[in-house]
Amino acid sequence: MGSYSNGFLVGFLVVFSSLIVGSYGGGNFYQDFDLTWGENRAKIFKGGQLLSLSLDRVSGSGFQSKKEYLFGRIDMQLKLVAGNSAGTVTAYYLSSQGPTHDEIDYEFLGNVSGQPYILHTNVFTKGQGNREQQFYLWFDPTRNFHTYSIIWKPQHIIFLVDNTPIRVFKNAESIGVPFPKNQPMRIYSSLWNADDWATRGGLVKTDWSKAPFTAYYRNFNVLDSRASSSFSDAAWQTNELDAPGRRRLRWVQKYFMIYNYCTDLKRFPNGVPPECKPSRFL
Ligand SMILES: *[C@@H]1O[C@H](CO)[C@@H](O)[C@H](O)[C@H]1NC(C)=O
């Protein structure tokens, strides 16, 4: 090929890939996030493509999105604290403000080397949570980046790990359960010490000789429901998981779920919360 056609090809690739990036909404940490806590323990590098949070004896660290979102699909890739991460918690969540805030939570509870992290999830509506579900993961979340997503629609909230649905919180307003739908939320993340409860209920303490502890973030991506065009997408229009999605969800719930508030009769002796009814009644 002559230099003309090479130039053409390169030009084409540049335009084409910027179109792809453009339609994915950018994903530049400088543009989309503020580092809010922990001074230089929170860092953005690689021109905005990578972010890290660290925790040492003095402090943890955190960041938050500049924008607020009201419905959408939010993807982030995380690589969690490796090695002995016992006592550390990496929280990654959406939240609105105030005493009646809504919240959609992922929390990653560290462990001693070789033992499994716990992925803790919760949903707060009108300031009230107590809807914990916990999972082990089917991979080591410290070896590579994995994608943790939240689909937030008026009909439901779906938590996905590498595109596998692990939890669905349906809109159960028809039976009196508030659903997050009026208060816009920001994205937050923080890495902190929680060795009073995180690992085996607080039995295993943080080993500070291993500090600083560091978690990494990349490939942030939002389908913002208010930035329309992507929402003509058929996958977004449908309000049910498809058959493979339901199968994956059952697989995760059967083999990896280790706690579900909906089946905790000791905790709810007078009956589990109404949204725990089988979904066909909702
Ligand atoms: C840590 O490992 C222990 C032993 O395998 C396990 O019981 C526990 O659920 C793991 N995770 C956490 C966060 O405690």
PDB file of N, CA and C in Angstrom, residues 51-98:
ATOM      1  N   LEU A  51      -7.886   5.212  37.403  1.00  0.00           N
ATOM      2  CA  LEU A  51      -7.978   5.886  38.704  1.00  0.00           C
ATOM      3  C   LEU A  51      -7.596   4.863  39.769  1.00  0.00           C
ATOM      4  N   SER A  52      -6.931   5.331  40.828  1.00  0.00           N
ATOM      5  CA  SER A  52      -6.660   4.408  41.929  1.00  0.00           C
ATOM      6  C   SER A  52      -6.999   5.065  43.259  1.00  0.00           C
ATOM      7  N   LEU A  53      -7.437   4.238  44.194  1.00  0.00           N
ATOM      8  CA  LEU A  53      -7.658   4.659  45.577  1.00  0.00           C
ATOM      9  C   LEU A  53      -6.744   3.844  46.458  1.00  0.00           C
ATOM     10  N   SER A  54      -6.188   4.491  47.483  1.00  0.00           N
ATOM     11  CA  SER A  54      -5.388   3.733  48.446  1.00  0.00           C
ATOM     12  C   SER A  54      -5.816   4.029  49.864  1.00  0.00           C
ATOM     13  N   LEU A  55      -5.412   3.100  50.703  1.00  0.00           N
ATOM     14  CA  LEU A  55      -5.692   3.165  52.132  1.00  0.00           C
ATOM     15  C   LEU A  55      -4.393   2.887  52.871  1.00  0.00           C
ATOM     16  N   ASP A  56      -4.066   3.762  53.811  1.00  0.00           N
ATOM     17  CA  ASP A  56      -2.940   3.463  54.704  1.00  0.00           C
ATOM     18  C   ASP A  56      -3.398   3.720  56.134  1.00  0.00           C
ATOM     19  N   ARG A  57      -2.491   3.614  57.063  1.00  0.00           N
ATOM     20  CA  ARG A  57      -2.815   3.775  58.471  1.00  0.00           C
ATOM     21  C   ARG A  57      -3.507   5.105  58.782  1.00  0.00           C
ATOM     22  N   VAL A  58      -3.177   6.128  57.999  1.00  0.00           N
ATOM     23  CA  VAL A  58      -3.671   7.471  58.303  1.00  0.00           C
ATOM     24  C   VAL A  58      -5.071   7.698  57.741  1.00  0.00           C
ATOM     25  N   SER A  59      -5.310   7.204  56.529  1.00  0.00           N
ATOM     26  CA  SER A  59      -6.579   7.527  55.875  1.00  0.00           C
ATOM     27  C   SER A  59      -6.874   6.594  54.717  1.00  0.00           C
ATOM     28  N   GLY A  60      -8.137   6.540  54.376  1.00  0.00           N
ATOM     29  CA  GLY A  60      -8.570   5.931  53.119  1.00  0.00           C
ATOM     30  C   GLY A  60      -8.679   7.028  52.076  1.00  0.00           C
ATOM     31  N   SER A  61      -9.469   6.774  51.025  1.00  0.00           N
ATOM     32  CA  SER A  61      -9.637   7.788  49.984  1.00  0.00           C
ATOM     33  C   SER A  61     -10.916   7.520  49.213  1.00  0.00           C
ATOM     34  N   GLY A  62     -11.325   8.540  48.431  1.00  0.00           N
ATOM     35  CA  GLY A  62     -12.583   8.372  47.706  1.00  0.00           C
ATOM     36  C   GLY A  62     -12.765   9.374  46.588  1.00  0.00           C
ATOM     37  N   PHE A  63     -13.756   9.087  45.750  1.00  0.00           N
ATOM     38  CA  PHE A  63     -14.103  10.009  44.653  1.00  0.00           C
ATOM     39  C   PHE A  63     -15.603  10.001  44.443  1.00  0.00           C
ATOM     40  N   GLN A  64     -16.085  10.994  43.719  1.00  0.00           N
ATOM     41  CA  GLN A  64     -17.509  11.045  43.375  1.00  0.00           C
ATOM     42  C   GLN A  64     -17.696  11.636  41.996  1.00  0.00           C
ATOM     43  N   SER A  65     -18.842  11.321  41.389  1.00  0.00           N
ATOM     44  CA  SER A  65     -19.089  11.832  40.034  1.00  0.00           C
ATOM     45  C   SER A  65     -19.446  13.305  40.095  1.00  0.00           C
ATOM     46  N   LYS A  66     -19.083  14.020  39.065  1.00  0.00           N
ATOM     47  CA  LYS A  66     -19.488  15.421  38.973  1.00  0.00           C
ATOM     48  C   LYS A  66     -20.984  15.516  38.703  1.00  0.00           C
ATOM     49  N   LYS A  67     -21.471  14.602  37.869  1.00  0.00           N
ATOM     50  CA  LYS A  67     -22.884  14.663  37.467  1.00  0.00           C
ATOM     51  C   LYS A  67     -23.754  13.819  38.376  1.00  0.00           C
ATOM     52  N   GLU A  68     -25.050  14.158  38.348  1.00  0.00           N
ATOM     53  CA  GLU A  68     -26.061  13.301  38.965  1.00  0.00           C
ATOM     54  C   GLU A  68     -26.806  12.574  37.852  1.00  0.00           C
ATOM     55  N   TYR A  69     -27.322  11.420  38.188  1.00  0.00           N
ATOM     56  CA  TYR A  69     -28.034  10.610  37.205  1.00  0.00           C
ATOM     57  C   TYR A  69     -29.410  10.243  37.745  1.00  0.00           C
ATOM     58  N   LEU A  70     -30.372  10.188  36.832  1.00  0.00           N
ATOM     59  CA  LEU A  70     -31.705   9.707  37.187  1.00  0.00           C
ATOM     60  C   LEU A  70     -32.062   8.654  36.153  1.00  0.00           C
ATOM     61  N   PHE A  71     -31.873   7.427  36.507  1.00  0.00           N
ATOM     62  CA  PHE A  71     -32.004   6.256  35.640  1.00  0.00           C
ATOM     63  C   PHE A  71     -30.837   6.187  34.654  1.00  0.00           C
ATOM     64  N   GLY A  72     -30.547   4.986  34.259  1.00  0.00           N
ATOM     65  CA  GLY A  72     -29.467   4.782  33.306  1.00  0.00           C
ATOM     66  C   GLY A  72     -28.782   3.456  33.561  1.00  0.00           C
ATOM     67  N   ARG A  73     -27.758   3.212  32.765  1.00  0.00           N
ATOM     68  CA  ARG A  73     -26.913   2.042  32.996  1.00  0.00           C
ATOM     69  C   ARG A  73     -25.505   2.545  33.244  1.00  0.00           C
ATOM     70  N   ILE A  74     -24.925   2.118  34.353  1.00  0.00           N
ATOM     71  CA  ILE A  74     -23.607   2.601  34.739  1.00  0.00           C
ATOM     72  C   ILE A  74     -22.665   1.420  34.873  1.00  0.00           C
ATOM     73  N   ASP A  75     -21.594   1.442  34.111  1.00  0.00           N
ATOM     74  CA  ASP A  75     -20.591   0.372  34.143  1.00  0.00           C
ATOM     75  C   ASP A  75     -19.279   0.929  34.665  1.00  0.00           C
ATOM     76  N   MET A  76     -18.613   0.151  35.481  1.00  0.00           N
ATOM     77  CA  MET A  76     -17.255   0.506  35.908  1.00  0.00           C
ATOM     78  C   MET A  76     -16.472  -0.789  36.030  1.00  0.00           C
ATOM     79  N   GLN A  77     -15.200  -0.729  35.619  1.00  0.00           N
ATOM     80  CA  GLN A  77     -14.339  -1.887  35.847  1.00  0.00           C
ATOM     81  C   GLN A  77     -13.477  -1.630  37.070  1.00  0.00           C
ATOM     82  N   LEU A  78     -13.443  -2.598  37.960  1.00  0.00           N
ATOM     83  CA  LEU A  78     -12.642  -2.494  39.176  1.00  0.00           C
ATOM     84  C   LEU A  78     -11.681  -3.668  39.274  1.00  0.00           C
ATOM     85  N   LYS A  79     -10.515  -3.372  39.816  1.00  0.00           N
ATOM     86  CA  LYS A  79      -9.555  -4.406  40.187  1.00  0.00           C
ATOM     87  C   LYS A  79      -9.284  -4.150  41.657  1.00  0.00           C
ATOM     88  N   LEU A  80      -9.642  -5.113  42.487  1.00  0.00           N
ATOM     89  CA  LEU A  80      -9.670  -4.866  43.929  1.00  0.00           C
ATOM     90  C   LEU A  80      -8.313  -5.078  44.586  1.00  0.00           C
ATOM     91  N   VAL A  81      -8.211  -4.612  45.818  1.00  0.00           N
ATOM     92  CA  VAL A  81      -6.978  -4.737  46.604  1.00  0.00           C
ATOM     93  C   VAL A  81      -6.523  -6.202  46.626  1.00  0.00           C
ATOM     94  N   ALA A  82      -5.297  -6.427  46.192  1.00  0.00           N
ATOM     95  CA  ALA A  82      -4.769  -7.788  46.085  1.00  0.00           C
ATOM     96  C   ALA A  82      -4.049  -8.199  47.373  1.00  0.00           C
ATOM     97  N   GLY A  83      -3.733  -9.471  47.456  1.00  0.00           N
ATOM     98  CA  GLY A  83      -2.978  -9.977  48.606  1.00  0.00           C
ATOM     99  C   GLY A  83      -3.842 -10.006  49.857  1.00  0.00           C
ATOM    100  N   ASN A  84      -3.244  -9.673  50.976  1.00  0.00           N
ATOM    101  CA  ASN A  84      -4.009  -9.677  52.221  1.00  0.00           C
ATOM    102  C   ASN A  84      -4.812  -8.379  52.332  1.00  0.00           C
ATOM    103  N   SER A  85      -6.094  -8.450  51.961  1.00  0.00           N
ATOM    104  CA  SER A  85      -6.956  -7.262  51.971  1.00  0.00           C
ATOM    105  C   SER A  85      -7.941  -7.312  53.126  1.00  0.00           C
ATOM    106  N   ALA A  86      -7.725  -8.249  54.063  1.00  0.00           N
ATOM    107  CA  ALA A  86      -8.656  -8.397  55.194  1.00  0.00           C
ATOM    108  C   ALA A  86      -8.813  -7.066  55.917  1.00  0.00           C
ATOM    109  N   GLY A  87     -10.042  -6.761  56.292  1.00  0.00           N
ATOM    110  CA  GLY A  87     -10.321  -5.521  57.016  1.00  0.00           C
ATOM    111  C   GLY A  87     -10.632  -4.337  56.134  1.00  0.00           C
ATOM    112  N   THR A  88     -10.280  -4.434  54.844  1.00  0.00           N
ATOM    113  CA  THR A  88     -10.547  -3.299  53.946  1.00  0.00           C
ATOM    114  C   THR A  88     -11.914  -3.450  53.290  1.00  0.00           C
ATOM    115  N   VAL A  89     -12.537  -2.327  53.018  1.00  0.00           N
ATOM    116  CA  VAL A  89     -13.783  -2.315  52.264  1.00  0.00           C
ATOM    117  C   VAL A  89     -13.664  -1.320  51.115  1.00  0.00           C
ATOM    118  N   THR A  90     -13.998  -1.792  49.922  1.00  0.00           N
ATOM    119  CA  THR A  90     -14.100  -0.915  48.767  1.00  0.00           C
ATOM    120  C   THR A  90     -15.581  -0.746  48.475  1.00  0.00           C
ATOM    121  N   ALA A  91     -16.076   0.471  48.682  1.00  0.00           N
ATOM    122  CA  ALA A  91     -17.494   0.735  48.442  1.00  0.00           C
ATOM    123  C   ALA A  91     -17.631   1.416  47.092  1.00  0.00           C
ATOM    124  N   TYR A  92     -18.633   0.998  46.346  1.00  0.00           N
ATOM    125  CA  TYR A  92     -18.898   1.602  45.041  1.00  0.00           C
ATOM    126  C   TYR A  92     -20.413   1.685  44.922  1.00  0.00           C
ATOM    127  N   TYR A  93     -20.959   2.893  44.853  1.00  0.00           N
ATOM    128  CA  TYR A  93     -22.418   3.006  44.987  1.00  0.00           C
ATOM    129  C   TYR A  93     -22.971   4.271  44.350  1.00  0.00           C
ATOM    130  N   LEU A  94     -24.287   4.252  44.185  1.00  0.00           N
ATOM    131  CA  LEU A  94     -25.026   5.438  43.763  1.00  0.00           C
ATOM    132  C   LEU A  94     -25.782   5.939  44.976  1.00  0.00           C
ATOM    133  N   SER A  95     -25.854   7.263  45.142  1.00  0.00           N
ATOM    134  CA  SER A  95     -26.616   7.769  46.278  1.00  0.00           C
ATOM    135  C   SER A  95     -27.116   9.173  46.001  1.00  0.00           C
ATOM    136  N   SER A  96     -28.316   9.452  46.510  1.00  0.00           N
ATOM    137  CA  SER A  96     -28.807  10.826  46.551  1.00  0.00           C
ATOM    138  C   SER A  96     -28.498  11.369  47.947  1.00  0.00           C
ATOM    139  N   GLN A  97     -28.952  12.577  48.225  1.00  0.00           N
ATOM    140  CA  GLN A  97     -28.577  13.257  49.472  1.00  0.00           C
ATOM    141  C   GLN A  97     -29.731  13.276  50.469  1.00  0.00           C
ATOM    142  N   GLY A  98     -29.383  13.461  51.732  1.00  0.00           N
ATOM    143  CA  GLY A  98     -30.392  13.782  52.741  1.00  0.00           C
ATOM    144  C   GLY A  98     -30.948  12.580  53.470  1.00  0.00           C
TER     145      GLY A  98
END
